[in-house]
Tab-separated table of N, CA, C and O in Angstrom:
chain	number	residue	atom	x	y	z
A	1	MET	N	102.962	111.421	118.209
A	1	MET	CA	103.674	112.220	118.728
A	1	MET	C	104.599	113.092	117.456
A	1	MET	O	104.522	112.522	116.377
A	2	ALA	N	104.896	114.188	117.786
A	2	ALA	CA	105.559	115.045	117.010
A	2	ALA	C	106.690	114.351	115.909
A	2	ALA	O	107.223	114.631	114.735
A	3	ASP	N	107.436	113.665	116.651
A	3	ASP	CA	108.496	113.136	116.402
A	3	ASP	C	108.459	111.424	115.715
A	3	ASP	O	109.354	110.880	115.401
A	4	ASP	N	107.215	111.115	115.606
A	4	ASP	CA	106.900	109.822	115.098
A	4	ASP	C	106.944	109.750	113.445
A	4	ASP	O	106.781	111.208	112.841
A	5	VAL	N	107.461	108.857	113.008
A	5	VAL	CA	107.557	108.870	111.512
A	5	VAL	C	106.537	107.584	110.965
A	5	VAL	O	106.536	106.464	111.576
A	6	ARG	N	105.832	107.736	110.026
A	6	ARG	CA	104.781	106.632	109.167
A	6	ARG	C	106.050	106.199	108.463
A	6	ARG	O	106.675	106.466	107.872
A	7	LEU	N	105.904	104.505	108.861
A	7	LEU	CA	106.516	103.516	107.699
A	7	LEU	C	105.796	102.558	107.224
A	7	LEU	O	104.480	102.438	107.654
A	8	TRP	N	105.715	102.134	106.035
A	8	TRP	CA	104.902	101.169	105.179
A	8	TRP	C	105.427	99.777	105.171
A	8	TRP	O	106.797	99.749	105.114
A	9	MET	N	104.757	98.763	105.219
A	9	MET	CA	105.359	97.249	105.096
A	9	MET	C	106.089	97.174	103.742
A	9	MET	O	105.363	97.592	102.974
A	10	VAL	N	106.993	96.820	103.780
A	10	VAL	CA	108.132	96.477	102.503
A	10	VAL	C	108.732	95.274	102.280
A	10	VAL	O	108.909	94.767	101.284
A	11	GLU	N	108.665	94.382	103.324
A	11	GLU	CA	108.963	93.345	103.144
A	11	GLU	C	108.600	92.084	104.389
A	11	GLU	O	108.345	92.933	105.330
A	12	ARG	N	108.006	90.802	104.191
A	12	ARG	CA	107.817	89.951	104.847
A	12	ARG	C	108.409	88.582	104.614
A	12	ARG	O	108.796	88.351	103.513
A	13	SER	N	109.482	88.209	105.623
A	13	SER	CA	110.007	86.768	105.331
A	13	SER	C	109.630	85.896	106.579
A	13	SER	O	109.351	86.193	107.880
A	14	TYR	N	110.283	84.631	106.444
A	14	TYR	CA	110.034	83.530	107.451
A	14	TYR	C	111.405	82.729	107.263
A	14	TYR	O	111.940	82.767	106.066
A	15	ASP	N	111.698	82.128	108.533
A	15	ASP	CA	112.988	81.604	108.604
A	15	ASP	C	112.480	79.795	109.145
A	15	ASP	O	111.709	79.790	109.518
A	16	THR	N	113.975	79.271	109.304
A	16	THR	CA	113.841	78.143	109.588
A	16	THR	C	113.399	77.916	111.226
A	16	THR	O	113.183	76.817	111.674
A	17	ARG	N	113.541	79.083	111.777
A	17	ARG	CA	113.535	78.664	113.508
A	17	ARG	C	112.018	79.008	113.748
A	17	ARG	O	111.655	79.602	114.792
A	18	ASN	N	111.048	79.593	112.566
A	18	ASN	CA	109.771	79.710	112.513
A	18	ASN	C	109.233	81.414	113.048
A	18	ASN	O	108.566	81.507	113.892
A	19	LEU	N	110.410	81.999	112.663
A	19	LEU	CA	110.187	83.660	113.010
A	19	LEU	C	109.919	84.028	111.606
A	19	LEU	O	110.270	84.151	110.653
A	20	ILE	N	108.831	85.175	111.583
A	20	ILE	CA	108.380	86.112	110.938
A	20	ILE	C	109.300	87.457	110.818
A	20	ILE	O	109.270	88.124	112.134
A	21	THR	N	110.128	87.851	109.814
A	21	THR	CA	110.499	89.247	110.114
A	21	THR	C	109.760	90.121	109.068
A	21	THR	O	109.365	89.587	107.822
A	22	VAL	N	109.119	91.157	109.693
A	22	VAL	CA	108.612	92.058	109.104
A	22	VAL	C	109.287	93.558	108.794
A	22	VAL	O	110.025	93.702	110.028
A	23	VAL	N	109.535	94.071	107.703
A	23	VAL	CA	110.450	95.402	107.652
A	23	VAL	C	109.580	96.064	107.046
A	23	VAL	O	108.432	96.369	106.280
A	24	TYR	N	109.337	97.480	107.559
A	24	TYR	CA	108.567	98.773	107.392
A	24	TYR	C	109.608	99.782	107.041
A	24	TYR	O	110.809	99.792	107.597
A	25	ALA	N	109.213	100.671	106.162
A	25	ALA	CA	110.147	101.648	105.674
A	25	ALA	C	109.465	102.865	105.062
A	25	ALA	O	108.245	102.798	104.905
A	26	THR	N	110.042	103.837	105.023
A	26	THR	CA	109.557	105.181	104.580
A	26	THR	C	109.467	105.370	103.417
A	26	THR	O	110.131	104.720	102.561
A	27	THR	N	108.590	106.111	102.559
A	27	THR	CA	108.634	106.252	101.176
A	27	THR	C	109.206	106.701	100.501
A	27	THR	O	109.322	106.359	99.289
A	28	ASP	N	110.423	107.396	101.102
A	28	ASP	CA	111.610	107.761	100.245
A	28	ASP	C	112.669	106.838	100.579
A	28	ASP	O	113.652	106.684	99.837
A	29	GLY	N	112.436	105.427	101.337
A	29	GLY	CA	113.301	104.420	101.321
A	29	GLY	C	114.558	104.654	102.319
A	29	GLY	O	115.592	103.849	102.296
A	30	ASP	N	114.641	105.899	102.626
A	30	ASP	CA	115.831	106.194	103.610
A	30	ASP	C	115.862	105.541	104.956
A	30	ASP	O	117.207	105.326	105.787
A	31	ARG	N	114.746	105.402	105.658
A	31	ARG	CA	115.080	104.870	106.885
A	31	ARG	C	113.916	103.707	106.676
A	31	ARG	O	112.773	103.459	106.175
A	32	TYR	N	114.198	102.652	107.895
A	32	TYR	CA	113.428	101.147	108.143
A	32	TYR	C	113.727	100.882	109.555
A	32	TYR	O	114.483	101.560	110.260
A	33	HIS	N	112.612	99.912	109.769
A	33	HIS	CA	112.600	99.367	111.252
A	33	HIS	C	112.078	97.594	110.707
A	33	HIS	O	111.305	97.743	110.260
A	34	ARG	N	113.060	96.900	111.491
A	34	ARG	CA	112.790	95.528	111.465
A	34	ARG	C	112.195	95.087	112.741
A	34	ARG	O	112.767	95.486	113.889
A	35	LYS	N	111.088	93.986	112.321
A	35	LYS	CA	110.581	93.510	113.566
A	35	LYS	C	110.495	92.066	113.447
A	35	LYS	O	110.161	91.565	112.208
A	36	GLU	N	110.739	91.239	114.301
A	36	GLU	CA	110.676	89.964	114.201
A	36	GLU	C	109.706	89.358	115.212
A	36	GLU	O	109.609	89.737	116.274
A	37	LEU	N	108.677	88.327	114.999
A	37	LEU	CA	107.576	87.755	115.573
A	37	LEU	C	107.683	86.334	115.329
A	37	LEU	O	108.062	85.856	114.401
A	38	SER	N	107.343	85.707	116.522
A	38	SER	CA	107.399	84.300	116.377
A	38	SER	C	106.168	83.794	115.663
A	38	SER	O	105.047	84.972	115.718
A	39	ALA	N	105.919	82.852	115.434
A	39	ALA	CA	104.638	82.299	114.370
A	39	ALA	C	103.563	82.192	115.434
A	39	ALA	O	102.156	82.794	115.408
A	40	THR	N	103.468	82.009	116.847
A	40	THR	CA	102.831	81.891	117.757
A	40	THR	C	102.372	83.621	118.204
A	40	THR	O	100.755	84.156	118.402
A	41	MET	N	103.160	84.529	118.107
A	41	MET	CA	103.117	85.947	118.168
A	41	MET	C	102.207	86.629	117.150
A	41	MET	O	101.072	87.186	117.134
A	42	LEU	N	102.382	86.028	115.974
A	42	LEU	CA	101.707	86.445	114.641
A	42	LEU	C	100.524	86.009	114.513
A	42	LEU	O	99.381	86.809	114.273
A	43	SER	N	99.756	85.241	115.122
A	43	SER	CA	98.697	84.354	115.612
A	43	SER	C	97.780	85.448	116.370
A	43	SER	O	96.436	85.470	116.131
A	44	ARG	N	98.393	86.148	117.355
A	44	ARG	CA	97.971	87.090	118.333
A	44	ARG	C	97.895	88.526	117.995
A	44	ARG	O	97.175	89.221	118.357
A	45	THR	N	98.836	88.734	116.980
A	45	THR	CA	98.918	90.094	116.581
A	45	THR	C	98.509	90.449	115.107
A	45	THR	O	99.021	89.439	114.452
A	46	ASP	N	98.153	91.321	114.709
A	46	ASP	CA	97.728	91.632	113.086
A	46	ASP	C	99.275	92.694	112.648
A	46	ASP	O	99.576	93.487	113.657
A	47	VAL	N	99.871	92.057	111.782
A	47	VAL	CA	100.345	93.168	110.958
A	47	VAL	C	99.828	93.935	110.297
A	47	VAL	O	99.120	93.307	109.319
A	48	THR	N	100.010	95.107	110.573
A	48	THR	CA	99.535	95.972	109.362
A	48	THR	C	100.044	96.731	108.695
A	48	THR	O	101.325	96.577	108.556
A	49	ALA	N	99.219	97.414	107.593
A	49	ALA	CA	100.206	98.249	106.436
A	49	ALA	C	101.087	98.934	106.551
A	49	ALA	O	102.003	99.532	106.284
A	50	ALA	N	100.941	99.671	107.849
A	50	ALA	CA	101.868	100.794	108.135
A	50	ALA	C	102.086	101.027	109.716
A	50	ALA	O	100.989	100.504	110.775
A	51	VAL	N	103.336	101.466	110.447
A	51	VAL	CA	103.205	101.860	111.807
A	51	VAL	C	103.865	103.402	111.895
A	51	VAL	O	104.455	103.830	110.911
A	52	GLU	N	103.675	103.685	112.969
A	52	GLU	CA	104.275	104.873	113.351
A	52	GLU	C	105.123	104.781	114.583
A	52	GLU	O	104.788	104.164	115.582
A	53	LEU	N	106.584	105.084	114.441
A	53	LEU	CA	107.709	104.898	115.135
A	53	LEU	C	108.437	106.171	115.410
A	53	LEU	O	108.605	106.969	114.593
A	54	PRO	N	108.869	106.319	116.932
A	54	PRO	CA	109.734	107.509	116.938
A	54	PRO	C	111.133	107.436	115.986
A	54	PRO	O	111.263	106.314	115.973
A	55	ARG	N	111.279	108.787	115.594
A	55	ARG	CA	112.453	108.870	114.713
A	55	ARG	C	113.609	107.931	115.024
A	55	ARG	O	114.465	107.479	114.169
A	56	GLU	N	113.932	108.060	116.149
A	56	GLU	CA	115.233	107.473	116.907
A	56	GLU	C	115.644	106.124	116.883
A	56	GLU	O	116.175	105.433	116.982
A	57	ASN	N	114.188	105.296	116.659
A	57	ASN	CA	113.972	103.939	116.674
A	57	ASN	C	114.452	103.690	114.937
A	57	ASN	O	114.303	102.233	115.197
A	58	LEU	N	114.263	104.370	114.378
A	58	LEU	CA	114.936	103.945	112.768
A	58	LEU	C	116.315	103.794	112.477
A	58	LEU	O	117.080	104.323	113.073
A	59	GLU	N	116.497	102.866	111.400
A	59	GLU	CA	117.626	102.719	110.785
A	59	GLU	C	117.969	103.463	109.636
A	59	GLU	O	116.867	103.187	109.108
A	60	SER	N	119.199	103.650	109.163
A	60	SER	CA	119.464	104.166	107.827
A	60	SER	C	119.850	103.105	106.962
A	60	SER	O	120.130	102.081	107.137
A	61	VAL	N	119.227	103.429	105.714
A	61	VAL	CA	119.245	102.358	104.514
A	61	VAL	C	120.716	103.015	103.671
A	61	VAL	O	120.758	103.745	103.191
A	62	ASP	N	121.707	101.969	103.868
A	62	ASP	CA	122.857	102.572	103.266
A	62	ASP	C	122.907	102.256	101.636
A	62	ASP	O	123.813	102.581	100.859
A	63	ASP	N	122.340	100.972	101.063
A	63	ASP	CA	122.518	100.296	100.025
A	63	ASP	C	121.416	100.966	98.773
A	63	ASP	O	120.158	101.059	99.531
A	64	GLU	N	122.226	101.730	97.987
A	64	GLU	CA	120.965	102.331	96.909
A	64	GLU	C	119.742	101.287	96.129
A	64	GLU	O	118.903	101.901	96.182
A	65	GLN	N	120.368	100.404	96.109
A	65	GLN	CA	119.494	99.425	95.500
A	65	GLN	C	118.352	99.048	96.358
A	65	GLN	O	117.006	99.112	96.078
A	66	ARG	N	118.552	98.815	97.751
A	66	ARG	CA	117.626	98.156	98.879
A	66	ARG	C	116.463	99.811	99.232
A	66	ARG	O	115.781	99.826	98.967
A	67	ARG	N	117.444	100.983	98.886
A	67	ARG	CA	116.584	101.998	99.206
A	67	ARG	C	115.718	102.317	98.204
A	67	ARG	O	114.528	102.738	98.664
A	68	GLN	N	116.170	102.048	97.038
A	68	GLN	CA	114.820	102.202	95.897
A	68	GLN	C	113.659	101.273	95.780
A	68	GLN	O	112.917	101.300	95.736
A	69	ARG	N	114.038	100.110	96.291
A	69	ARG	CA	113.325	98.968	96.527
A	69	ARG	C	111.874	99.204	97.787
A	69	ARG	O	111.116	99.283	97.442
A	70	TYR	N	112.743	99.846	98.745
A	70	TYR	CA	111.749	100.123	99.813
A	70	TYR	C	110.952	101.215	99.352
A	70	TYR	O	109.693	101.169	99.630
A	71	ALA	N	111.621	102.313	98.859
A	71	ALA	CA	111.002	103.411	98.248
A	71	ALA	C	109.531	103.016	97.447
A	71	ALA	O	108.219	103.554	97.641
A	72	THR	N	109.878	102.243	96.425
A	72	THR	CA	108.992	101.821	95.385
A	72	THR	C	107.877	101.050	96.370
A	72	THR	O	106.619	101.245	96.034
A	73	GLU	N	108.180	100.012	96.943
A	73	GLU	CA	107.502	99.078	97.704
A	73	GLU	C	106.427	99.889	98.979
A	73	GLU	O	105.251	100.041	99.038
A	74	ALA	N	107.272	100.806	99.698
A	74	ALA	CA	106.509	101.517	100.524
A	74	ALA	C	105.569	102.566	100.309
A	74	ALA	O	104.079	102.605	100.652
A	75	THR	N	105.746	103.181	99.212
A	75	THR	CA	104.809	104.113	98.055
A	75	THR	C	103.743	103.367	97.843
A	75	THR	O	102.576	103.819	97.812
A	76	ARG	N	103.808	101.999	97.124
A	76	ARG	CA	102.617	101.012	96.525
A	76	ARG	C	101.905	100.852	97.785
A	76	ARG	O	100.591	101.374	97.634
A	77	MET	N	102.631	100.484	98.615
A	77	MET	CA	101.595	100.338	100.171
A	77	MET	C	100.481	101.272	100.578
A	77	MET	O	99.651	101.467	101.068
A	78	ALA	N	101.129	102.636	100.465
A	78	ALA	CA	100.793	104.100	101.102
A	78	ALA	C	99.394	104.227	100.294
A	78	ALA	O	98.357	104.666	100.517
A	79	GLU	N	99.703	103.808	98.813
A	79	GLU	CA	98.770	104.087	97.780
A	79	GLU	C	97.493	103.129	97.798
A	79	GLU	O	96.367	103.683	97.545
A	80	THR	N	97.752	101.762	97.989
A	80	THR	CA	96.481	100.783	98.162
A	80	THR	C	96.210	100.425	99.308
A	80	THR	O	95.364	99.428	99.292
A	81	HIS	N	96.530	100.715	100.596
A	81	HIS	CA	96.207	100.105	101.831
A	81	HIS	C	95.854	101.295	102.840
A	81	HIS	O	96.760	102.669	102.840
A	82	ALA	N	95.115	101.304	103.782
A	82	ALA	CA	94.897	102.037	104.850
A	82	ALA	C	95.786	101.858	105.837
A	82	ALA	O	96.435	100.769	105.812
A	83	PRO	N	96.707	102.435	106.481
A	83	PRO	CA	97.598	102.561	107.638
A	83	PRO	C	97.284	101.412	108.688
A	83	PRO	O	98.235	100.533	108.667
A	84	ASP	N	95.991	101.488	108.818
A	84	ASP	CA	95.766	100.255	110.095
A	84	ASP	C	95.358	99.169	109.060
A	84	ASP	O	94.724	98.114	110.197
A	85	GLU	N	95.390	98.803	108.431
A	85	GLU	CA	94.875	97.714	107.541
A	85	GLU	C	95.541	96.419	107.721
A	85	GLU	O	96.941	96.357	107.610
A	86	ALA	N	95.013	95.401	108.220
A	86	ALA	CA	95.819	94.058	108.333
A	86	ALA	C	96.602	93.554	106.833
A	86	ALA	O	95.415	93.613	106.322
A	87	VAL	N	97.509	93.048	106.957
A	87	VAL	CA	98.287	92.755	105.687
A	87	VAL	C	98.668	91.281	105.790
A	87	VAL	O	99.120	91.246	106.792
């Protein structure tokens, strides 16, 4: 869609409740989307290098250090992976 934005995976973490959190961000680091998956769901779903989501579903990154980190990692992912590549 015209209002969809491509985001690249910038972070993946695991917690004690067996949840996996995946964060996708824009290459400028300004916007992000956080997704939580159970370990069971992860075994049935590919986590791809990039996703496309409607702009209105994205959150703003308010912290400058986080924005820079997201921009660096999103750019690295965009340069080294195809958007639909499982990572």
